[in-house]
Amino acid sequence: MTRIVVSGLGIVSPAGCDTASFWQALLAGYGHFGEASTQPGKGIRVAEVQDQGFMEGLGLSPSACDRNALFAAAAARQALAAAGLGAGLPRPERVGVILGNSAGGQCSTDDQYARLYTQNKRPHPMTVAKVMVSSSASWVSMTTGATGPCFVTSSACASSSHAIGTAMQFLRAGLADIVIAGGTEAPLSAGTLLAWDAMKIMSRTLCRPFAAGRDGLMLGEGAGVIVLETEAHARSRGFTPTIEAAGFGFSADAGDIVAPNVDGMTRAMTLALADSGLDAGDLAYVNAHGTGTRANDRAETQALKRLFGDRPVPPASSIKGATGHALGAAGAFEAIATIMAIESGMAPPTANFDAPDPECDIDYVPNQARPMPIPAAMSNSFAFGGLNTALIFKALK
Amino acid sequence: MTSEAPKITIDFLIGMLKQVIEENPSRDRGKVADATWGPETLLEDTGFNSYDFVEIIFKLEDHFSIEIDYNANNNINDVKTIGQLCDEIAKLLAKKQVA
């Protein structure tokens, strides 16, 4: 089977707007948390992108692009530069763009419909182009020049994992040589925040995945982009890859629209292992979905135990204590963290871990980053609606 | 100024439970018609799930025009019977009595 490799990473996140600062923040368990500045969502705790410098030099205007497209274009530019493709794409028709996004231009939707409902003013002419869920992929295509397969996958919190997994399949099938894959989300509008708050699952303190004192999730924002490429193509242009995108598994629960399901989670992870050709015992680290909600973290713990059976579950951690939950970008953030964990031989910690929960009795790498060899690792994403994904990356010898 | 706390009865709660379950049908809810509805009834026998809890709180907030200090990540979700659920909701409502 065609081997797929990682040739570049790019990120815009509440934990940093380049891979080096993102990684430093993850290892320190730090992300920027504050209170939403939008009315009437004010007071809800969120994780926001702080450094607005990510937009510089993109040549994009917030009046034409929703925030999620700005994030995506900035992350794609970084990832292409890291891949040695910053100066231009070879055969652009062989370069795809597959991004995850859960709900389109939510800030633009809010802004424009608020004008309509509160001021009786018609929406701006660019509203449709800004709010359509595929807009971010189009802007990445336009800013990079990629003219191959280009679309958005939308599966709530698994959107960008589905995008990365789908990109792997497109490359294996020979439909492209390179895919700019990942995801983006800009959900911190008043309407979206209040809708999430109505579910009564938002933290009022900090996001504390798997910990006894966890009281819910915290929404985040940003984009993560991974340049995926066939190994043959990467080597033919003189690029020496170090990480393989080895496995992708996905499943649907056919169960509940919001409740997690241990069976569905386990099946996605099992299928990812089968796709990668690895055994569970080969995984040295798991980057967990770990939202900090009571329901997800218990179910994911059970699923991991079921996957590993009699073998010990390797150290696992959730980075959402540092990044917040960026929904359609979360899987990309976490795939990037998984890749960087393999590259650096360091498991990022689960931040804000106050005390162990007896129902989450796995080594969740509490608060302190841990140096350890990580030849292969898995990243989980489990979405509302019972849509589950797992991605496996491994070091190339 | 002190305001009277809204009161909830078991019959009122059972009516609300039935409504929530009917409004959110799924394949696992076939036991609703067979359950004997009363304080001792196990919530799992009615097809009640954790999301229904959120829906109940939302309906109570609308019904009484109040905000209830509830987080779906609290252990309150561990209640097993309709009677226990009623007691827990009564405690949440009682907090509204504070001046």
CSV table of C-alpha atoms in Angstrom, one decimal:
chain,number,residue,atom,x,y,z
A,1,MET,CA,0.0,0.0,0.0
A,2,THR,CA,1.2,3.5,-0.8
A,3,ARG,CA,2.8,5.0,2.3
A,4,ILE,CA,1.6,8.4,3.4
A,5,VAL,CA,3.9,10.8,5.2
A,6,VAL,CA,3.7,14.1,7.0
A,7,SER,CA,5.7,16.9,5.4
A,8,GLY,CA,4.6,20.0,7.2
A,9,LEU,CA,2.5,21.3,10.2
A,10,GLY,CA,0.8,24.7,10.8
A,11,ILE,CA,-1.3,25.9,13.6
A,12,VAL,CA,-3.3,28.9,14.9
A,13,SER,CA,-4.6,28.1,18.4
A,14,PRO,CA,-5.3,29.5,21.8
A,15,ALA,CA,-2.1,27.8,22.9
A,16,GLY,CA,0.0,29.5,20.2
A,17,CYS,CA,0.0,30.6,16.6
A,18,ASP,CA,3.0,28.6,15.4
A,19,THR,CA,4.1,25.0,16.1
A,20,ALA,CA,7.0,25.9,18.4
A,21,SER,CA,4.9,28.1,20.7
A,22,PHE,CA,2.0,25.7,20.5
A,23,TRP,CA,4.2,22.8,21.7
A,24,GLN,CA,5.8,24.9,24.4
A,25,ALA,CA,2.4,25.8,25.7
A,26,LEU,CA,1.2,22.2,25.6
A,27,LEU,CA,4.2,20.9,27.5
A,28,ALA,CA,3.6,23.6,30.1
A,29,GLY,CA,-0.1,22.9,30.2
A,30,TYR,CA,-0.9,26.5,29.4
A,31,GLY,CA,-3.4,28.0,27.1
A,32,HIS,CA,-5.1,31.4,27.1
A,33,PHE,CA,-8.4,31.2,28.8
A,34,GLY,CA,-10.6,34.2,29.4
A,35,GLU,CA,-14.2,35.2,29.3
A,36,ALA,CA,-16.1,35.7,26.1
A,37,SER,CA,-16.2,39.3,25.0
A,38,THR,CA,-19.3,39.0,23.0
A,39,GLN,CA,-22.7,40.0,24.4
A,40,PRO,CA,-24.8,38.3,25.5
A,41,GLY,CA,-22.4,35.4,25.9
A,42,LYS,CA,-20.2,37.5,28.2
A,43,GLY,CA,-19.0,35.6,31.3
A,44,ILE,CA,-18.8,32.2,29.6
A,45,ARG,CA,-15.2,30.9,29.8
A,46,VAL,CA,-13.5,30.3,26.4
A,47,ALA,CA,-10.1,29.7,24.9
A,48,GLU,CA,-9.3,32.4,22.4
A,49,VAL,CA,-6.6,33.0,19.8
A,50,GLN,CA,-4.6,35.9,21.3
A,51,ASP,CA,-2.0,36.7,18.7
A,52,GLN,CA,-3.8,38.4,15.9
A,53,GLY,CA,-0.5,38.6,13.9
A,54,PHE,CA,-1.3,35.3,12.3
A,55,MET,CA,-3.2,37.2,9.6
A,56,GLU,CA,-0.3,39.4,8.5
A,57,GLY,CA,0.8,39.0,4.9
A,58,LEU,CA,-2.1,36.7,4.0
A,59,GLY,CA,-3.7,39.4,1.9
A,60,LEU,CA,-7.1,38.5,3.2
A,61,SER,CA,-9.7,40.8,4.5
A,62,PRO,CA,-12.1,40.0,7.5
A,63,SER,CA,-14.8,41.7,5.5
A,64,ALA,CA,-14.6,39.0,2.8
A,65,CYS,CA,-13.6,36.0,5.0
A,66,ASP,CA,-15.0,34.6,8.2
A,67,ARG,CA,-12.5,34.1,11.0
A,68,ASN,CA,-12.4,30.4,10.4
A,69,ALA,CA,-11.1,30.9,6.8
A,70,LEU,CA,-8.5,33.4,8.1
A,71,PHE,CA,-7.3,30.7,10.6
A,72,ALA,CA,-7.2,28.0,7.9
A,73,ALA,CA,-5.3,30.1,5.4
A,74,ALA,CA,-2.7,31.1,8.0
A,75,ALA,CA,-2.2,27.5,9.2
A,76,ALA,CA,-1.9,26.3,5.6
A,77,ARG,CA,0.7,28.9,4.8
A,78,GLN,CA,2.8,27.7,7.8
A,79,ALA,CA,2.4,24.0,7.0
A,80,LEU,CA,3.4,24.5,3.3
A,81,ALA,CA,6.5,26.5,4.4
A,82,ALA,CA,7.5,23.7,6.8
A,83,ALA,CA,7.1,21.2,4.0
A,84,GLY,CA,9.4,23.2,1.7
A,85,LEU,CA,6.5,24.2,-0.5
A,86,GLY,CA,6.2,27.8,0.6
A,87,ALA,CA,7.5,29.2,-2.8
A,88,GLY,CA,4.9,27.4,-4.8
A,89,LEU,CA,3.3,24.1,-5.5
A,90,PRO,CA,4.6,21.6,-8.1
A,91,ARG,CA,1.7,20.5,-10.3
A,92,PRO,CA,-1.1,22.4,-8.4
A,93,GLU,CA,-3.7,20.1,-10.0
A,94,ARG,CA,-2.3,17.2,-8.0
A,95,VAL,CA,-2.6,19.1,-4.7
A,96,GLY,CA,-5.8,18.8,-2.7
A,97,VAL,CA,-7.4,20.7,0.2
A,98,ILE,CA,-9.5,18.7,2.6
A,99,LEU,CA,-10.5,20.5,5.8
A,100,GLY,CA,-12.8,19.8,8.6
A,101,ASN,CA,-15.3,22.4,9.9
A,102,SER,CA,-18.4,21.8,12.0
A,103,ALA,CA,-20.7,24.7,11.5
A,104,GLY,CA,-19.4,27.3,8.9
A,105,GLY,CA,-18.9,31.0,9.6
A,106,GLN,CA,-20.6,31.2,12.9
A,107,CYS,CA,-19.3,34.7,13.8
A,108,SER,CA,-20.5,36.0,10.4
A,109,THR,CA,-23.9,34.4,10.8
A,110,ASP,CA,-24.3,36.0,14.2
A,111,ASP,CA,-23.2,39.4,13.0
A,112,GLN,CA,-25.3,39.5,9.9
A,113,TYR,CA,-28.5,38.1,11.4
A,114,ALA,CA,-28.2,40.3,14.4
A,115,ARG,CA,-28.3,43.3,12.0
A,116,LEU,CA,-31.4,41.8,10.4
A,117,TYR,CA,-33.3,41.0,13.6
A,118,THR,CA,-32.3,43.9,15.8
A,119,GLN,CA,-31.8,46.7,13.3
A,120,ASN,CA,-33.9,45.5,10.4
A,121,LYS,CA,-30.9,45.9,8.1
A,122,ARG,CA,-30.3,43.5,5.3
A,123,PRO,CA,-27.2,41.2,5.4
A,124,HIS,CA,-24.0,42.2,3.7
A,125,PRO,CA,-23.6,40.8,0.1
A,126,MET,CA,-20.6,38.6,1.2
A,127,THR,CA,-22.7,36.8,3.9
A,128,VAL,CA,-23.4,33.7,1.9
A,129,ALA,CA,-19.8,33.3,0.8
A,130,LYS,CA,-18.6,33.8,4.4
A,131,VAL,CA,-20.9,31.5,6.2
A,132,MET,CA,-20.9,28.5,3.8
A,133,VAL,CA,-19.3,25.6,5.5
A,134,SER,CA,-16.9,24.9,2.6
A,135,SER,CA,-15.6,28.5,2.6
A,136,SER,CA,-12.4,27.7,4.5
A,137,ALA,CA,-11.3,25.1,1.9
A,138,SER,CA,-12.0,27.5,-0.9
A,139,TRP,CA,-9.9,30.2,0.7
A,140,VAL,CA,-7.0,27.8,1.3
A,141,SER,CA,-7.2,26.7,-2.3
A,142,MET,CA,-7.1,30.3,-3.4
A,143,THR,CA,-4.3,31.4,-1.2
A,144,THR,CA,-2.1,28.4,-1.9
A,145,GLY,CA,-3.0,27.8,-5.6
A,146,ALA,CA,-4.0,24.2,-5.0
A,147,THR,CA,-6.4,23.1,-7.7
A,148,GLY,CA,-6.9,19.4,-6.9
A,149,PRO,CA,-9.7,17.8,-4.9
A,150,CYS,CA,-11.0,20.5,-2.5
A,151,PHE,CA,-13.8,20.2,0.0
A,152,VAL,CA,-14.8,20.3,3.7
A,153,THR,CA,-15.8,17.3,5.8
A,154,SER,CA,-18.3,18.1,8.5
A,155,SER,CA,-18.8,15.7,11.4
A,156,ALA,CA,-18.9,18.0,14.5
A,157,CYS,CA,-15.9,17.3,16.8
A,158,ALA,CA,-14.5,14.7,14.5
A,159,SER,CA,-14.6,16.9,11.4
A,160,SER,CA,-10.8,17.5,11.0
A,161,SER,CA,-9.9,13.9,11.9
A,162,HIS,CA,-12.3,12.8,9.1
A,163,ALA,CA,-10.6,15.3,6.9
A,164,ILE,CA,-7.1,14.0,7.6
A,165,GLY,CA,-8.2,10.3,7.3
A,166,THR,CA,-10.0,11.1,4.0
A,167,ALA,CA,-6.9,12.9,2.7
A,168,MET,CA,-4.9,9.7,3.5
A,169,GLN,CA,-7.4,7.7,1.5
A,170,PHE,CA,-7.3,10.1,-1.5
A,171,LEU,CA,-3.5,9.9,-1.5
A,172,ARG,CA,-3.5,6.1,-1.3
A,173,ALA,CA,-6.0,6.0,-4.2
A,174,GLY,CA,-3.7,8.1,-6.3
A,175,LEU,CA,-6.1,11.0,-6.6
A,176,ALA,CA,-3.5,13.5,-5.5
A,177,ASP,CA,0.2,13.7,-4.6
A,178,ILE,CA,-0.2,16.2,-1.8
A,179,VAL,CA,-3.2,17.1,0.4
A,180,ILE,CA,-3.4,20.1,2.6
A,181,ALA,CA,-5.5,18.5,5.4
A,182,GLY,CA,-6.7,19.6,8.8
A,183,GLY,CA,-9.6,21.7,10.1
A,184,THR,CA,-10.7,25.0,11.3
A,185,GLU,CA,-13.4,26.5,13.6
A,186,ALA,CA,-14.3,30.0,14.9
A,187,PRO,CA,-17.3,29.3,17.2
A,188,LEU,CA,-17.0,32.0,19.7
A,189,SER,CA,-20.0,34.0,18.7
A,190,ALA,CA,-22.7,34.9,21.2
A,191,GLY,CA,-25.3,32.6,19.6
A,192,THR,CA,-23.0,29.6,19.5
A,193,LEU,CA,-21.7,30.1,23.0
A,194,LEU,CA,-25.2,30.4,24.4
A,195,ALA,CA,-26.4,27.3,22.5
A,196,TRP,CA,-23.6,25.3,24.0
A,197,ASP,CA,-24.3,26.8,27.4
A,198,ALA,CA,-27.9,25.6,27.2
A,199,MET,CA,-26.6,22.0,27.2
A,200,LYS,CA,-25.2,22.7,30.7
A,201,ILE,CA,-21.9,21.1,29.8
A,202,MET,CA,-19.7,24.2,29.8
A,203,SER,CA,-17.0,24.5,32.5
A,204,ARG,CA,-17.2,27.5,34.8
A,205,THR,CA,-13.7,27.0,36.0
A,206,LEU,CA,-11.1,25.4,33.7
A,207,CYS,CA,-11.2,22.4,31.4
A,208,ARG,CA,-9.9,19.5,33.4
A,209,PRO,CA,-10.1,16.3,31.3
A,210,PHE,CA,-10.3,13.0,33.1
A,211,ALA,CA,-9.9,14.7,36.5
A,212,ALA,CA,-12.2,14.3,39.5
A,213,GLY,CA,-13.0,18.0,39.6
A,214,ARG,CA,-13.9,18.3,35.9
A,215,ASP,CA,-17.0,20.4,35.3
A,216,GLY,CA,-17.2,20.5,31.5
A,217,LEU,CA,-15.7,21.7,28.4
A,218,MET,CA,-14.5,25.1,27.2
A,219,LEU,CA,-14.9,26.1,23.6
A,220,GLY,CA,-11.8,27.1,21.7
A,221,GLU,CA,-11.0,28.3,18.2
A,222,GLY,CA,-8.3,28.1,15.5
A,223,ALA,CA,-7.0,25.9,12.7
A,224,GLY,CA,-4.6,23.1,12.4
A,225,VAL,CA,-3.1,22.0,9.0
A,226,ILE,CA,-1.0,19.0,8.1
A,227,VAL,CA,0.6,18.6,4.7
A,228,LEU,CA,0.2,15.0,3.8
A,229,GLU,CA,2.0,13.5,0.8
A,230,THR,CA,2.8,10.1,-0.7
A,231,GLU,CA,6.3,9.0,0.4
A,232,ALA,CA,7.4,8.6,-3.2
A,233,HIS,CA,6.4,12.2,-4.1
A,234,ALA,CA,8.1,13.6,-1.0
A,235,ARG,CA,11.3,11.8,-1.7
A,236,SER,CA,11.2,12.7,-5.4
A,237,ARG,CA,11.4,16.4,-4.5
A,238,GLY,CA,14.2,15.9,-2.0
A,239,PHE,CA,12.1,16.0,1.2
A,240,THR,CA,13.1,13.4,3.9
A,241,PRO,CA,10.0,12.5,5.9
A,242,THR,CA,10.2,11.4,9.5
A,243,ILE,CA,6.5,10.7,10.3
A,244,GLU,CA,4.1,8.3,8.6
A,245,ALA,CA,0.3,8.8,8.7
A,246,ALA,CA,-0.2,5.1,9.2
A,247,GLY,CA,-3.8,4.4,10.1
A,248,PHE,CA,-7.3,5.8,10.0
A,249,GLY,CA,-10.4,4.2,11.6
A,250,PHE,CA,-13.9,5.5,11.8
A,251,SER,CA,-17.3,4.3,13.0
A,252,ALA,CA,-20.9,5.5,13.7
A,253,ASP,CA,-22.8,4.5,16.9
A,254,ALA,CA,-26.2,4.5,15.3
A,255,GLY,CA,-27.2,5.4,18.9
A,256,ASP,CA,-27.7,8.7,20.5
A,257,ILE,CA,-27.3,12.3,19.1
A,258,VAL,CA,-25.3,13.4,22.1
A,259,ALA,CA,-24.3,10.6,24.4
A,260,PRO,CA,-21.0,8.8,23.8
A,261,ASN,CA,-20.8,5.1,23.1
A,262,VAL,CA,-18.0,2.8,24.2
A,263,ASP,CA,-18.6,0.3,21.4
A,264,GLY,CA,-18.4,2.9,18.7
A,265,MET,CA,-15.3,4.4,20.1
A,266,THR,CA,-13.6,1.0,20.4
A,267,ARG,CA,-14.5,0.1,16.9
A,268,ALA,CA,-12.9,3.2,15.5
A,269,MET,CA,-9.7,2.6,17.4
A,270,THR,CA,-9.6,-1.1,16.4
A,271,LEU,CA,-10.1,-0.2,12.7
A,272,ALA,CA,-7.3,2.4,12.9
A,273,LEU,CA,-4.9,-0.2,14.3
A,274,ALA,CA,-5.9,-2.7,11.5
A,275,ASP,CA,-5.4,0.0,8.9
A,276,SER,CA,-1.9,0.8,10.3
A,277,GLY,CA,-0.8,-2.8,10.5
A,278,LEU,CA,0.2,-2.2,14.1
A,279,ASP,CA,-0.8,-4.1,17.2
A,280,ALA,CA,-2.3,-2.3,20.2
A,281,GLY,CA,1.0,-3.0,22.1
A,282,ASP,CA,2.9,-1.0,19.5
A,283,LEU,CA,1.2,2.2,20.6
A,284,ALA,CA,3.3,4.1,23.2
A,285,TYR,CA,0.9,7.0,23.7
A,286,VAL,CA,-2.7,8.0,23.0
A,287,ASN,CA,-3.8,11.6,22.5
A,288,ALA,CA,-7.3,11.3,23.9
A,289,HIS,CA,-10.4,13.1,22.9
A,290,GLY,CA,-10.8,14.0,26.6
A,291,THR,CA,-13.3,16.9,26.5
A,292,GLY,CA,-13.5,17.3,30.3
A,293,THR,CA,-17.2,16.3,30.3
A,294,ARG,CA,-18.3,13.7,32.7
A,295,ALA,CA,-19.8,11.5,30.0
A,296,ASN,CA,-17.0,11.5,27.4
A,297,ASP,CA,-14.2,11.0,29.8
A,298,ARG,CA,-15.7,8.0,31.4
A,299,ALA,CA,-16.7,6.4,28.1
A,300,GLU,CA,-13.3,7.0,26.5
A,301,THR,CA,-11.6,5.4,29.6
A,302,GLN,CA,-13.7,2.3,29.2
A,303,ALA,CA,-13.1,2.2,25.4
A,304,LEU,CA,-9.3,2.4,25.9
A,305,LYS,CA,-9.4,-0.4,28.4
A,306,ARG,CA,-11.4,-2.5,26.1
A,307,LEU,CA,-9.1,-1.9,23.2
A,308,PHE,CA,-6.0,-2.9,25.1
A,309,GLY,CA,-7.6,-5.8,26.9
A,310,ASP,CA,-5.1,-7.6,29.1
A,311,ARG,CA,-2.3,-5.3,28.1
A,312,PRO,CA,-1.6,-2.1,30.0
A,313,VAL,CA,-3.1,1.0,28.5
A,314,PRO,CA,-0.2,3.3,27.6
A,315,PRO,CA,0.0,6.8,28.9
A,316,ALA,CA,-2.8,9.0,27.4
A,317,SER,CA,-3.5,12.7,27.7
A,318,SER,CA,-5.9,15.3,26.5
A,319,ILE,CA,-4.6,18.7,25.4
A,320,LYS,CA,-8.0,20.4,25.7
A,321,GLY,CA,-7.0,21.8,29.1
A,322,ALA,CA,-4.6,24.0,27.1
A,323,THR,CA,-6.4,24.5,23.8
A,324,GLY,CA,-10.0,24.4,24.8
A,325,HIS,CA,-12.3,22.4,22.5
A,326,ALA,CA,-12.0,23.8,19.0
A,327,LEU,CA,-14.7,21.5,17.6
A,328,GLY,CA,-14.0,21.1,13.9
A,329,ALA,CA,-10.3,22.1,14.5
A,330,ALA,CA,-9.8,19.9,17.5
A,331,GLY,CA,-8.9,16.7,15.6
A,332,ALA,CA,-6.2,18.7,13.7
A,333,PHE,CA,-4.8,20.3,16.8
A,334,GLU,CA,-4.6,16.9,18.4
A,335,ALA,CA,-3.1,15.1,15.4
A,336,ILE,CA,-0.4,17.8,15.3
A,337,ALA,CA,0.2,17.3,19.1
A,338,THR,CA,0.5,13.5,18.5
A,339,ILE,CA,3.0,14.0,15.6
A,340,MET,CA,5.0,16.4,17.8
A,341,ALA,CA,4.9,14.0,20.7
A,342,ILE,CA,6.5,11.3,18.4
A,343,GLU,CA,9.1,13.7,17.0
A,344,SER,CA,10.1,15.1,20.4
A,345,GLY,CA,9.8,11.9,22.5
A,346,MET,CA,7.6,13.8,24.9
A,347,ALA,CA,4.0,13.1,26.0
A,348,PRO,CA,2.2,16.4,26.6
A,349,PRO,CA,0.3,16.5,29.9
A,350,THR,CA,-3.3,16.7,30.7
A,351,ALA,CA,-3.5,20.2,32.2
A,352,ASN,CA,-5.5,21.4,35.2
A,353,PHE,CA,-5.7,17.9,36.6
A,354,ASP,CA,-6.7,18.4,40.2
A,355,ALA,CA,-7.3,14.8,41.4
A,356,PRO,CA,-7.8,11.4,39.9
A,357,ASP,CA,-11.4,10.2,39.2
A,358,PRO,CA,-11.7,6.5,40.1
A,359,GLU,CA,-13.8,6.0,36.9
A,360,CYS,CA,-11.0,7.4,34.8
A,361,ASP,CA,-8.2,5.1,36.1
A,362,ILE,CA,-5.7,5.3,33.3
A,363,ASP,CA,-2.3,7.1,33.4
A,364,TYR,CA,-3.5,10.4,32.0
A,365,VAL,CA,-0.1,12.2,32.3
A,366,PRO,CA,-1.3,14.6,34.9
A,367,ASN,CA,0.0,18.2,34.7
A,368,GLN,CA,3.7,17.3,33.9
A,369,ALA,CA,5.0,16.5,30.4
A,370,ARG,CA,6.7,13.2,30.3
A,371,PRO,CA,9.8,12.4,28.3
A,372,MET,CA,9.4,8.9,26.8
A,373,PRO,CA,10.2,7.2,23.5
A,374,ILE,CA,7.0,7.3,21.3
A,375,PRO,CA,7.6,5.3,18.1
A,376,ALA,CA,3.8,5.2,17.4
A,377,ALA,CA,0.8,6.9,18.8
A,378,MET,CA,-3.0,7.3,18.3
A,379,SER,CA,-5.2,10.4,18.3
A,380,ASN,CA,-8.9,10.0,19.0
A,381,SER,CA,-11.9,12.2,18.1
A,382,PHE,CA,-15.4,11.4,19.1
A,383,ALA,CA,-18.2,13.6,17.9
A,384,PHE,CA,-21.8,14.3,18.9
A,385,GLY,CA,-24.1,12.2,16.8
A,386,GLY,CA,-21.9,9.1,17.4
A,387,LEU,CA,-19.3,9.8,14.8
A,388,ASN,CA,-15.9,8.3,15.9
A,389,THR,CA,-12.4,8.5,14.4
A,390,ALA,CA,-9.0,7.4,15.3
A,391,LEU,CA,-5.7,8.3,13.5
A,392,ILE,CA,-2.4,6.6,14.0
A,393,PHE,CA,1.0,8.2,13.3
A,394,LYS,CA,4.4,6.5,13.6
A,395,ALA,CA,8.1,7.4,13.3
A,396,LEU,CA,9.8,6.4,10.1
A,397,LYS,CA,12.9,4.4,10.7
B,1,MET,CA,-36.6,40.8,49.0
B,2,THR,CA,-37.3,37.1,49.4
B,3,SER,CA,-39.1,35.2,46.8
B,4,GLU,CA,-41.0,31.9,47.2
B,5,ALA,CA,-39.1,28.9,45.8
B,6,PRO,CA,-41.0,27.2,43.0
B,7,LYS,CA,-42.3,23.8,44.1
B,8,ILE,CA,-42.2,20.5,42.1
B,9,THR,CA,-44.4,17.5,42.7
B,10,ILE,CA,-43.8,13.9,41.6
B,11,ASP,CA,-46.8,14.0,39.3
B,12,PHE,CA,-45.7,17.2,37.7
B,13,LEU,CA,-42.2,15.7,37.1
B,14,ILE,CA,-43.6,12.5,35.7
B,15,GLY,CA,-45.6,14.5,33.3
B,16,MET,CA,-42.5,16.3,32.2
B,17,LEU,CA,-40.5,13.2,31.9
B,18,LYS,CA,-43.1,11.6,29.7
B,19,GLN,CA,-43.2,14.7,27.5
B,20,VAL,CA,-39.4,14.9,27.2
B,21,ILE,CA,-39.1,11.2,26.3
B,22,GLU,CA,-41.9,11.5,23.7
B,23,GLU,CA,-40.3,14.6,22.2
B,24,ASN,CA,-36.9,12.9,21.8
B,25,PRO,CA,-37.6,9.4,20.5
B,26,SER,CA,-34.9,7.0,19.8
B,27,ARG,CA,-34.6,3.3,19.3
B,28,ASP,CA,-33.8,2.5,22.9
B,29,ARG,CA,-37.0,4.0,24.3
B,30,GLY,CA,-39.4,1.1,23.9
B,31,LYS,CA,-39.9,0.6,27.6
B,32,VAL,CA,-41.7,3.8,28.2
B,33,ALA,CA,-45.3,2.4,27.9
B,34,ASP,CA,-44.6,-0.5,30.2
B,35,ALA,CA,-43.0,1.3,33.0
B,36,THR,CA,-44.9,1.8,36.2
B,37,TRP,CA,-44.5,5.5,36.8
B,38,GLY,CA,-43.9,6.4,40.4
B,39,PRO,CA,-41.2,7.5,42.8
B,40,GLU,CA,-39.5,4.1,42.9
B,41,THR,CA,-39.4,3.6,39.1
B,42,LEU,CA,-35.9,3.3,37.8
B,43,LEU,CA,-35.1,6.0,35.3
B,44,GLU,CA,-33.3,3.6,33.0
B,45,ASP,CA,-36.6,1.6,32.8
B,46,THR,CA,-38.3,4.7,31.4
B,47,GLY,CA,-35.7,5.2,28.7
B,48,PHE,CA,-34.5,8.4,30.5
B,49,ASN,CA,-30.9,9.4,29.5
B,50,SER,CA,-28.4,12.1,30.6
B,51,TYR,CA,-29.5,14.5,27.9
B,52,ASP,CA,-33.1,14.3,29.2
B,53,PHE,CA,-31.8,15.8,32.4
B,54,VAL,CA,-30.7,18.9,30.6
B,55,GLU,CA,-34.0,19.1,28.8
B,56,ILE,CA,-35.9,18.8,32.0
B,57,ILE,CA,-33.9,21.6,33.6
B,58,PHE,CA,-34.4,23.7,30.5
B,59,LYS,CA,-38.2,23.2,30.7
B,60,LEU,CA,-38.3,24.0,34.4
B,61,GLU,CA,-36.3,27.2,33.8
B,62,ASP,CA,-38.8,28.2,31.2
B,63,HIS,CA,-41.8,27.1,33.2
B,64,PHE,CA,-40.9,29.0,36.4
B,65,SER,CA,-39.0,31.8,34.6
B,66,ILE,CA,-35.9,31.1,36.6
B,67,GLU,CA,-32.3,30.1,36.1
B,68,ILE,CA,-31.2,26.8,37.7
B,69,ASP,CA,-27.6,26.3,38.9
B,70,TYR,CA,-27.1,23.0,37.2
B,71,ASN,CA,-24.1,21.5,35.4
B,72,ALA,CA,-24.4,18.3,33.5
B,73,ASN,CA,-21.0,17.2,34.8
B,74,ASN,CA,-22.1,17.1,38.4
B,75,ASN,CA,-22.9,13.8,40.2
B,76,ILE,CA,-26.5,14.7,40.3
B,77,ASN,CA,-26.7,12.8,37.1
B,78,ASP,CA,-26.1,9.6,39.0
B,79,VAL,CA,-29.6,9.5,40.5
B,80,LYS,CA,-31.4,6.2,39.8
B,81,THR,CA,-35.1,6.7,40.4
B,82,ILE,CA,-37.8,9.2,39.6
B,83,GLY,CA,-38.2,9.9,43.3
B,84,GLN,CA,-34.4,10.7,43.6
B,85,LEU,CA,-34.6,12.9,40.5
B,86,CYS,CA,-37.5,14.8,42.1
B,87,ASP,CA,-35.6,15.3,45.3
B,88,GLU,CA,-32.5,16.6,43.4
B,89,ILE,CA,-34.6,19.0,41.3
B,90,ALA,CA,-36.4,20.2,44.5
B,91,LYS,CA,-33.0,21.0,46.0
B,92,LEU,CA,-32.0,23.0,42.9
B,93,LEU,CA,-35.3,24.9,43.0
B,94,ALA,CA,-34.9,25.6,46.7
B,95,LYS,CA,-31.7,27.5,46.0
B,96,LYS,CA,-33.9,30.0,44.2
B,97,GLN,CA,-35.4,31.0,47.6
B,98,VAL,CA,-32.3,32.9,48.5
B,99,ALA,CA,-32.9,36.6,48.6
